[in-house]
Coordinates of C-alpha atoms in Angstrom, one line a residue:
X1 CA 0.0 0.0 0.0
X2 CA 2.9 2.1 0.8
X3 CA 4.1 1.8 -2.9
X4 CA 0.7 2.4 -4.5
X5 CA 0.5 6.3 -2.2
X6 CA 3.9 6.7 -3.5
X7 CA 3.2 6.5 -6.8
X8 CA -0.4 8.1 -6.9
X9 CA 1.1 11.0 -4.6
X10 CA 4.4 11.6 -3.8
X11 CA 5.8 10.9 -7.7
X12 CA 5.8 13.4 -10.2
X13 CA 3.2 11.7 -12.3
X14 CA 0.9 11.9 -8.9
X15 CA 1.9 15.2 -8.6
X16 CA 1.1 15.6 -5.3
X17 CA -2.8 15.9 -6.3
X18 CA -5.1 17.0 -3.2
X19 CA -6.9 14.1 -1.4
X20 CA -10.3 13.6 -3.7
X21 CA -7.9 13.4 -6.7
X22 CA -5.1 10.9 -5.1
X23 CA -9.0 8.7 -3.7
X24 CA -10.1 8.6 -7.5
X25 CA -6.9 7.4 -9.1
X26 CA -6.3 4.8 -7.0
X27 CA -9.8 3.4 -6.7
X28 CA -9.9 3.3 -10.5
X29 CA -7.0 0.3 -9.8
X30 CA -7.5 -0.8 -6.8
X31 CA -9.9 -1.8 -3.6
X32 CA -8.3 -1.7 -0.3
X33 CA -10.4 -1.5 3.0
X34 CA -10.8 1.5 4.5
X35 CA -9.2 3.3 1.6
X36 CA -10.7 6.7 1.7
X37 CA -9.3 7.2 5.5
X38 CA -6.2 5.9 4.3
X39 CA -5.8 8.3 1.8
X40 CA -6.7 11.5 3.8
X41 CA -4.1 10.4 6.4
X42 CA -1.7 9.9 3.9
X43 CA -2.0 13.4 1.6
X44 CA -3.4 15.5 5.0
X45 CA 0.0 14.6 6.7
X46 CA 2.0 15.0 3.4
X47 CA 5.4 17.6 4.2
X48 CA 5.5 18.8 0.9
X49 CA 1.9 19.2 0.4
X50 CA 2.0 21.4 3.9
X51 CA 5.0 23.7 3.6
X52 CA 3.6 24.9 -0.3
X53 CA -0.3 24.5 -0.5
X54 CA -2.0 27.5 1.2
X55 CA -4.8 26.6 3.2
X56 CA -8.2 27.0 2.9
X57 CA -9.0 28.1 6.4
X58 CA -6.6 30.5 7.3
X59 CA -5.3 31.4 10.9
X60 CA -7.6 34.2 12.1
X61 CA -6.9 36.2 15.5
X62 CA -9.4 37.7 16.9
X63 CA -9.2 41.7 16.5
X64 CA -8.2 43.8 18.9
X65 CA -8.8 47.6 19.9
X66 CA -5.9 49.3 20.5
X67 CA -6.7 51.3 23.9
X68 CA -7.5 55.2 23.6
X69 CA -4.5 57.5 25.3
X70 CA -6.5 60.1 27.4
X71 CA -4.9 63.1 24.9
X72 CA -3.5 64.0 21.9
X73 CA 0.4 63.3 21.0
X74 CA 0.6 60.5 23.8
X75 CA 1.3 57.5 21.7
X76 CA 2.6 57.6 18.2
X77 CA 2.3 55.4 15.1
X78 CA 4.9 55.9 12.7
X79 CA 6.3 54.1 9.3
X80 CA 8.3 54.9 6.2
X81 CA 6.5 55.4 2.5
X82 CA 8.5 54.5 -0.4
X83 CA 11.1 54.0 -2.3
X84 CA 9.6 57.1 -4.4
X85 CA 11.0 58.6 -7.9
X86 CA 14.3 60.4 -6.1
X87 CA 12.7 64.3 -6.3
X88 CA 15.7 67.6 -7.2
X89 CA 16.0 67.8 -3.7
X90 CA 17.2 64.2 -2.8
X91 CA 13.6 62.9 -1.6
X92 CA 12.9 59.3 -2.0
X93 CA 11.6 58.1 1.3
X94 CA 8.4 59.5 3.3
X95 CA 8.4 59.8 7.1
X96 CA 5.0 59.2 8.2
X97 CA 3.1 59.4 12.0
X98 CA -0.4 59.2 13.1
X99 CA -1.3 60.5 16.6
X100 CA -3.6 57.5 18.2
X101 CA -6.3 59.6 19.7
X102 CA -6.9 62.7 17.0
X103 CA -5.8 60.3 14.0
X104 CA -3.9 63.8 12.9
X105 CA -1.6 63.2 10.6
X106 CA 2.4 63.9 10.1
X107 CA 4.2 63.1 7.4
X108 CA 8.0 64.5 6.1
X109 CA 10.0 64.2 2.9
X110 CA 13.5 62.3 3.8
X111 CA 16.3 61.2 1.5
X112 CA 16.8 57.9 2.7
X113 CA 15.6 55.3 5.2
X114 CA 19.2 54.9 7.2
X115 CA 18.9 55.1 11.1
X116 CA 20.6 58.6 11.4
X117 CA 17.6 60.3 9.1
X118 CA 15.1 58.5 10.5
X119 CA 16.0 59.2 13.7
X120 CA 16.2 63.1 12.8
X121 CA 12.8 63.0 11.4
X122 CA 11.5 61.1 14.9
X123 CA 12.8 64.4 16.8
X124 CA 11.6 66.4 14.6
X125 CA 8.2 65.4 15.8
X126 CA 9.2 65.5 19.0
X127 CA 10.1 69.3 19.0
X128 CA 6.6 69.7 17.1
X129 CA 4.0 68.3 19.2
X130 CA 6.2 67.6 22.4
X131 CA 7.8 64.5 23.7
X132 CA 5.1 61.8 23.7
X133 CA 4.4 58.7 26.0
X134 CA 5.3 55.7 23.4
X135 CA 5.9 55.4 20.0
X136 CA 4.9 52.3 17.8
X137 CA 6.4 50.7 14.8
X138 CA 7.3 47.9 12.7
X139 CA 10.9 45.6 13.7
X140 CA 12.7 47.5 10.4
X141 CA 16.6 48.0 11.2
X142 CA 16.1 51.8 11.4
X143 CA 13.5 51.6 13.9
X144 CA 15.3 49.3 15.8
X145 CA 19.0 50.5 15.2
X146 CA 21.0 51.9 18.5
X147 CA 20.8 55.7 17.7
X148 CA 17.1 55.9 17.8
X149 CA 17.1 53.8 20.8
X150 CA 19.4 55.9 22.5
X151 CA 17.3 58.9 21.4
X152 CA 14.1 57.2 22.6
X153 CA 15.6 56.3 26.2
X154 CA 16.8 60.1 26.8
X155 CA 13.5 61.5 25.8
X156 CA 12.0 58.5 28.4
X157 CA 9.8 57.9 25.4
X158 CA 8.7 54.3 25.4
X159 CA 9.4 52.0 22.1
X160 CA 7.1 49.1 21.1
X161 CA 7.4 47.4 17.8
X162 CA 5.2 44.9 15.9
X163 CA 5.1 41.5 14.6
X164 CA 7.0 40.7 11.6
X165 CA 4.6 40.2 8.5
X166 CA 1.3 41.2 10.5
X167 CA 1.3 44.9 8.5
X168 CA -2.2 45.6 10.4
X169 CA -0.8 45.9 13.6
X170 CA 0.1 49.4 11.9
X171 CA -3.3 50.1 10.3
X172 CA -3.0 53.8 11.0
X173 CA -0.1 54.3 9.2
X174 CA -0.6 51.9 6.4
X175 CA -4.4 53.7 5.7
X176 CA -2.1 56.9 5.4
X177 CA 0.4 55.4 2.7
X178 CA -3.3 54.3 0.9
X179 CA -4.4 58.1 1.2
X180 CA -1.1 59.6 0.1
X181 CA -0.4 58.2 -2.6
X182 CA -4.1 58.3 -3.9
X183 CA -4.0 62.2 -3.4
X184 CA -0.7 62.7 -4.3
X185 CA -1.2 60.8 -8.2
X186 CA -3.4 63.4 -9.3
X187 CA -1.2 66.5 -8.9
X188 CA 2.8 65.3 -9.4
X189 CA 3.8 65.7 -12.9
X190 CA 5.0 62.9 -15.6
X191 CA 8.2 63.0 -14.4
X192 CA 6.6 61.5 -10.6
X193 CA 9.5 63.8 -9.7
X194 CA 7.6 66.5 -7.9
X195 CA 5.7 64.8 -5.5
X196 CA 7.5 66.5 -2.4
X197 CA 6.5 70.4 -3.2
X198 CA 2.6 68.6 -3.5
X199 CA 3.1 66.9 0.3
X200 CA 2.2 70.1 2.7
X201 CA -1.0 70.6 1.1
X202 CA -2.1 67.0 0.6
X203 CA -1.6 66.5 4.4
X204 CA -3.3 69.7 5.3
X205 CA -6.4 68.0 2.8
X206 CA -6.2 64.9 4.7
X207 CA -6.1 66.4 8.4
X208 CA -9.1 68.3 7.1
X209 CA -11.6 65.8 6.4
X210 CA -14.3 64.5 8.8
X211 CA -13.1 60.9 10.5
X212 CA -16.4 58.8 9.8
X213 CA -14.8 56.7 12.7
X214 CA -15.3 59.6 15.4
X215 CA -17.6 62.3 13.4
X216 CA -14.7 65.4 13.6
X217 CA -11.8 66.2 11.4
X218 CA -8.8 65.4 13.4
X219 CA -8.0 69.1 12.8
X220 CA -10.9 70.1 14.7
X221 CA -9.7 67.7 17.6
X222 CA -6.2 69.5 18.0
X223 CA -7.3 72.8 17.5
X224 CA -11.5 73.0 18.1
X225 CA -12.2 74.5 15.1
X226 CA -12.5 74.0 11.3
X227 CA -9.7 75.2 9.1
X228 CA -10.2 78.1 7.0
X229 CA -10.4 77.4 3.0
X230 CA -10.2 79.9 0.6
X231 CA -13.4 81.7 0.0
X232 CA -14.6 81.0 3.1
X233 CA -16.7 83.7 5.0
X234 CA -15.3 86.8 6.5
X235 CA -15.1 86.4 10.1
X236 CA -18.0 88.5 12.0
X237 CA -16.1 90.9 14.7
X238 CA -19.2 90.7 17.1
X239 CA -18.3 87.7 18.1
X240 CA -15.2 87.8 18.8
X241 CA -14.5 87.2 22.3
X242 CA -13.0 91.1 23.8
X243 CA -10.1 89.4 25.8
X244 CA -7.7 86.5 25.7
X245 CA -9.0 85.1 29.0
X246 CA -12.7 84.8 27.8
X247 CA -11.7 83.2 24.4
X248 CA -9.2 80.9 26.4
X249 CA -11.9 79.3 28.4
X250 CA -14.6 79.2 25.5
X251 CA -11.7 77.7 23.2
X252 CA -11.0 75.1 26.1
X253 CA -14.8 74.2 27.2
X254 CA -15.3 73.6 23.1
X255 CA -12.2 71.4 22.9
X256 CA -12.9 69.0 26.0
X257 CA -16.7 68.8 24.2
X258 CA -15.2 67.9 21.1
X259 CA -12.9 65.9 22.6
X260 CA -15.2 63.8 24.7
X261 CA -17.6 63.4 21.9
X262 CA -14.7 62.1 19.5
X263 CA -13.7 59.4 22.4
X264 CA -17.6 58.5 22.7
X265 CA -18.2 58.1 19.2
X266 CA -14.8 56.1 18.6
X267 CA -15.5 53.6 21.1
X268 CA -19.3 53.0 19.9
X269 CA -17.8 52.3 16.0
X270 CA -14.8 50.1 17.5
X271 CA -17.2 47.8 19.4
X272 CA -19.4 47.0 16.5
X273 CA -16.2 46.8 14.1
X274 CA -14.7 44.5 16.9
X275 CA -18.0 42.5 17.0
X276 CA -18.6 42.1 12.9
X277 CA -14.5 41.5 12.3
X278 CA -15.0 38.4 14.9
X279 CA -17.9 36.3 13.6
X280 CA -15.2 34.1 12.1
X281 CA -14.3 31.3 13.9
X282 CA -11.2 31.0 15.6
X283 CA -8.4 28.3 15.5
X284 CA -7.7 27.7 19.1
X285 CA -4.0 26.7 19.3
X286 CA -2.4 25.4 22.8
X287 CA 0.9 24.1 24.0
X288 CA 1.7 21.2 22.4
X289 CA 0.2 21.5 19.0
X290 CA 2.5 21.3 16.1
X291 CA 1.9 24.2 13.4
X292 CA 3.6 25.4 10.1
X293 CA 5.1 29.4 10.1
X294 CA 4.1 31.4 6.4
X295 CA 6.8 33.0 5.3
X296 CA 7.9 35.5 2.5
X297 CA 9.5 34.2 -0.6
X298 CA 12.1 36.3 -1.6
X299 CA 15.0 36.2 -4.5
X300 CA 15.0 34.6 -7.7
X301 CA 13.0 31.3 -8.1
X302 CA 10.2 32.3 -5.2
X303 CA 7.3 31.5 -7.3
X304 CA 8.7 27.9 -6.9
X305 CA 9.5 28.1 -2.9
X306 CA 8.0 26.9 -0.1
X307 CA 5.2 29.2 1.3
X308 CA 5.9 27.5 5.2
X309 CA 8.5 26.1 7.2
X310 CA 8.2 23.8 10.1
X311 CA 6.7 22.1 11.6
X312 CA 7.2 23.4 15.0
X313 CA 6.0 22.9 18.4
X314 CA 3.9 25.7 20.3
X315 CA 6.0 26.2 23.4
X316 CA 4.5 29.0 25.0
X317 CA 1.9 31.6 24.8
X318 CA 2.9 34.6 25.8
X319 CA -0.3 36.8 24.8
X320 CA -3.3 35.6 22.7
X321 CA -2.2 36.5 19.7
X322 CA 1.5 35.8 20.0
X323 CA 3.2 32.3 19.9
X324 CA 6.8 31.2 20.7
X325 CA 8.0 28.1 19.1
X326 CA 9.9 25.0 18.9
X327 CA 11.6 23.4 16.6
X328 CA 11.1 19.4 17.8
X329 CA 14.5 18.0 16.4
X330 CA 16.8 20.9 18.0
X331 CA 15.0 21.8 20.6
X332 CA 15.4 25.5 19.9
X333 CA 13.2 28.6 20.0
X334 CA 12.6 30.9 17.3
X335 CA 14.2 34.0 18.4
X336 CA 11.0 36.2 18.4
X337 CA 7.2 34.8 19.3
X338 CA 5.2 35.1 15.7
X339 CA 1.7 36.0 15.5
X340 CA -1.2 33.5 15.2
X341 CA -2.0 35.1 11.6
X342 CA 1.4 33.3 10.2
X343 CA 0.7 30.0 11.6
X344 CA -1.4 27.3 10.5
X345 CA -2.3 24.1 12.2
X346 CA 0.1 21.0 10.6
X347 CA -0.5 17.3 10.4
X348 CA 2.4 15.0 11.5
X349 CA 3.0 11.1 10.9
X350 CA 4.2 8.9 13.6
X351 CA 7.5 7.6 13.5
X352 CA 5.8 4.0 14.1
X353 CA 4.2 2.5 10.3
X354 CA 0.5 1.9 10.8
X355 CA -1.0 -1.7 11.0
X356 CA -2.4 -1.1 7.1
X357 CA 1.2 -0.9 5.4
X358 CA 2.7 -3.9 6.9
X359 CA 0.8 -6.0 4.3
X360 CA 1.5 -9.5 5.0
X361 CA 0.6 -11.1 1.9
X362 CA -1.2 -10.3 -1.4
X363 CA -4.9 -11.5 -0.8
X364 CA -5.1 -8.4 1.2
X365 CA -5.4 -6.4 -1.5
X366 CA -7.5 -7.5 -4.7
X367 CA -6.3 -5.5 -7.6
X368 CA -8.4 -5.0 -10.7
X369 CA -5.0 -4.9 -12.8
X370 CA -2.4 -7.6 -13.6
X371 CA -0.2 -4.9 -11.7
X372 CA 0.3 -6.4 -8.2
X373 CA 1.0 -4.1 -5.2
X374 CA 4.6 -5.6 -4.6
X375 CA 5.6 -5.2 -8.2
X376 CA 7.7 -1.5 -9.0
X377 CA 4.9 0.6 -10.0
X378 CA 7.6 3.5 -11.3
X379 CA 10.8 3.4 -12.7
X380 CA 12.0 6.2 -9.8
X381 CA 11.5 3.8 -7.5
X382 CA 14.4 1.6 -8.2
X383 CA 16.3 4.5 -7.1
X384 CA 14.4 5.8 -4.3
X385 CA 13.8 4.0 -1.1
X386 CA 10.8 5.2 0.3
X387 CA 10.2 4.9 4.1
X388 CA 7.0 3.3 5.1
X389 CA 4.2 5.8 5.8
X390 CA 3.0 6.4 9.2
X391 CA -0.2 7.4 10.5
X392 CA -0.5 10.7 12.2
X393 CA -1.4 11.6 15.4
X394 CA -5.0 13.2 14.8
X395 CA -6.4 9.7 13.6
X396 CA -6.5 7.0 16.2
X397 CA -5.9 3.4 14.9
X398 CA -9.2 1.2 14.7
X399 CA -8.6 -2.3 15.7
X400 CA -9.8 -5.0 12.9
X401 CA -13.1 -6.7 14.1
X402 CA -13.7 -10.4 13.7
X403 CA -16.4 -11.7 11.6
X404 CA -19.5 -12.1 13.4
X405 CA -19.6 -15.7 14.3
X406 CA -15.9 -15.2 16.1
X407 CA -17.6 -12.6 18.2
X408 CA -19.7 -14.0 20.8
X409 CA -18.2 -15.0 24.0
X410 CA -19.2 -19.0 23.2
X411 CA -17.2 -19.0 20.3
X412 CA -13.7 -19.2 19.7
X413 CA -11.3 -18.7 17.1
X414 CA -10.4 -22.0 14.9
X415 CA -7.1 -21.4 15.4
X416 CA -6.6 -21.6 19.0
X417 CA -8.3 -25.0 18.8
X418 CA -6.3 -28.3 18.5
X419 CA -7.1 -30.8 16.4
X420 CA -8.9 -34.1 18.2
X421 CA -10.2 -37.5 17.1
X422 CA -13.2 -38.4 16.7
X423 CA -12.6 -42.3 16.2
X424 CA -11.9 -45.2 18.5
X425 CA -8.1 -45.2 17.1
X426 CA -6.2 -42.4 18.6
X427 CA -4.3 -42.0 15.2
X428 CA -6.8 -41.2 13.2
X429 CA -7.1 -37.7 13.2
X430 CA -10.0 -35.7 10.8
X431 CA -10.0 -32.3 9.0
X432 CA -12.5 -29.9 11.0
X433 CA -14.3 -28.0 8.2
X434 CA -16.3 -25.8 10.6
X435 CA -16.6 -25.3 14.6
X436 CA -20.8 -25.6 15.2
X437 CA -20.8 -25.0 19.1
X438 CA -19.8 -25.3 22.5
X439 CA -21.8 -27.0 25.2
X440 CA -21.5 -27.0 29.0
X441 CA -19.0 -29.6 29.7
X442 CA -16.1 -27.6 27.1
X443 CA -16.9 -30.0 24.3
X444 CA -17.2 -28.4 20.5
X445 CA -19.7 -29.4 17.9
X446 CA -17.9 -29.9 15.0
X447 CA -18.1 -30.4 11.1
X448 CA -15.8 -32.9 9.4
X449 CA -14.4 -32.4 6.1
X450 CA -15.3 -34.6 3.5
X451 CA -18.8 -36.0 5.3
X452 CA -22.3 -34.8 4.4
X453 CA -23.7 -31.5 6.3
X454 CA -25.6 -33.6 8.7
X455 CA -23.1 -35.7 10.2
X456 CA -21.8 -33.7 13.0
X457 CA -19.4 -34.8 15.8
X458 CA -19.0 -34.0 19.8
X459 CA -15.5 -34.6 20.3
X460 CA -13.3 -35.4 21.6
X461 CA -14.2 -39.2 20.6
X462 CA -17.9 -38.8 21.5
X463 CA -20.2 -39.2 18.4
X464 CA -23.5 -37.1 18.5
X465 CA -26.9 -37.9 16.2
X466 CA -28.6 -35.4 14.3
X467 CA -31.0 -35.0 16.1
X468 CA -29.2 -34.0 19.6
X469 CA -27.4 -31.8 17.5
X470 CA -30.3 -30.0 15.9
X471 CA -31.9 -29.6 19.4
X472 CA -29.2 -28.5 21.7
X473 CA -27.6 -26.4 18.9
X474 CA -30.3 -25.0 16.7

């Protein structure tokens, strides 16, 4: 049976088909019992099949709200937008942050990504809006380099940094890059050369607009009023406030109404976004399980590379979304706990073959070819030895059941019963064809091969009629 996967599977002429496809080829050749579990064992737990197919139920944490700081310019999003067409001024990188609470949004022309200019353009927003409490971003070497720790630790300015590969961790910032660049196409030239003189006024647009998320412009958060726009009405000097103390305290009452409206509003729209994003169902994963980690093909050839890697062993959970891992021949953690979106549960064999590959001889298979399932089905495999296939852990082995007459508890298996006379002369010893009964006194009812159905013996060396037979056994 092992031989018959192999070549309906694992060989390039199987082509590692999916489990319906490897079921119908082989039942078109051959019957085997229980064939169909066999089969999804076999291509479920297939390495290959695992480390390149993507599956059809992807790994879905639930989602998560990312809690509201109590003010403006507290916690920090930021990212970098490019490579762009390199403007006259040596521009081919944009800076980008988005305060947390206002959603107002930052955003700086830079002439490279290195660690030195990024961590200019960092206290640049610093000496804007005023040291803030943390600042989020992605694991990217400029993010993470010394200098803008260093920076980060003086300032007392708290650094947290996402998942590798989970780019919605930084929604805000990757919703900006959307915005930017669909506001940006419009203006820049053919050249895509001049997008950095177009920047200042696209962000101004953007920080302008109404939030549908909390019902203000996050303009009108920072500074509790709308922005003026060309052609807009002349400003009435009755109501002007006469002194700065008044307009202070009106300006102040109208930005904690705004303020608190905004917070109310936000939390209302992130519970029901929270509660339509999780209808899915979730993939619980504990310590133990064994799961493959998605990662990102890269270089030449990565059409043809494997989409996963593993399989590993869940070794700890630090947070609900966050795994550490194993790998179960070194022993060693991955460096870095990866997030549940990147894993997906895996199927793995036993070391031990299962009881339906040690085929003992070839009855147990009846083939509808001349091609018998000990004959080389494939010229590769002369060259390949293939190790027997075991059966994986998330399908418990069923034991074979006896035919129904072997089942009862006053019937015993022929085997296990010697072989007894049933003549006068101790060495004449008789066939038994077929094992009728038992009675009280541990004598068996027997048919002899060779004599007609009704002459049936008690043995040992006691002869019983028909009759006593028919009425004691019917």
């Amino acid at each position: 049976m092992q031989e018959v996967l192999h070549v309906y599977h694992d060989s390039p002429m199987g082509g590692h088909g999916g489990i319906q496809d490897t079921l119908d080829k082989i039942k078109e050749h051959f019957y085997y019992p229980k064939l169909s579990a066999i089969v999804y064992d076999y291509v479920k737990s297939c390495d290959q099949c695992q480390k390149r197919k993507m599956t059809q139920i992807p790994t879905k944490s639930k989602l998560t709200s990312f809690p509201i700081p109590d003010e403006p310019f507290q916690v920090w999003e930021v990212d970098l937008y490019g490579p762009l067409p390199p403007t006259p001024e040596g521009h081919t990188y944009i800076f980008t942050a988005v305060d947390m609470f206002s959603k107002y949004w930052y955003a700086i022309p830079i002439r490279n990504k290195d660690a030195i200019t990024v961590s200019n353009a960092i206290f640049k927003l610093f000496t804007t809006f005023g040291v803030c409490r943390t600042i989020i971003s992605d694991q990217g070497t400029e993010f993470i380099a010394e200098i803008t720790n260093t920076l980060c630790n003086s300032l007392q300015v708290k650094q947290e940094f996402t998942q590798s590969f989970v780019h919605h961790c930084l929604g805000a910032c990757e919703r900006t890059h959307l915005s930017l660049a669909e506001r940006l196409t419009p203006y820049v030239s053919n050249s895509r050369k001049d997008w950095d003189q177009f920047l200042p006024a696209i962000l101004f647009a953007m920080n302008a607009a109404v939030n549908k998320t909390m019902g203000f412009s996050s303009f009108e958060i920072i500074f509790g009023q709308r922005p003026k726009f060309p052609l807009t009405n002349e400003i009435i000097v009755n109501q002007i406030p006469k002194d700065m103390k008044t307009y202070f305290n009106i300006h102040q009452e109208k930005l904690r109404t705004i303020r608190e409206i905004a917070r109310e509003i936000t939390t209302k729209n992130t519970d029901k976004m929270l509660s339509k994003g999780n209808k899915d169902v979730d993939i619980d994963l504990s310590k133990g399980d064994y799961v493959c980690l998605k990662t990102e093909t890269t270089g030449k050839g990565q059409k043809l590379q494997n989409r996963y890697t593993g399989p590993y062993v869940v070794s700890d959970i630090p947070s609900p979304h966050m795994f550490l891992l194993e790998n179960p021949e070194t022993k060693k953690l991955l460096r870095m706990p990866v997030h549940k979106d990147r894993l997906k549960i895996a199927y793995v064999r036993e070391p031990t073959p299962s009881s339906y590959f040690n085929v003992t001889s070839k009855s147990n298979i009846k083939s509808y070819t001349s091609v018998s399932v000990q004959t080389t089905l494939s010229p590769e495999n002369n060259d390949k030895q293939t190790s027997p296939a075991p059966q994986i852990k998330s399908r418990p082995v069923r034991n074979a059941r006896k035919p129904v007459r072997y089942r009862d508890s006053d019937h015993v298996d022929p085997n296990d019963i010697p072989t007894f006379s049933v003549s006068s002369d101790t060495d004449g010893y008789h066939k038994i064809k077929r094992i009728l009964g038992k009675n009280k006194d541990g004598k068996y009812l027997v048919h002899i091969a060779g004599e007609a159905r009704g002459q049936c013996h008690l043995g040992p060396g006691i002869c019983a009629e028909r009759e006593s037979k028919t009425s004691n056994y019917r």
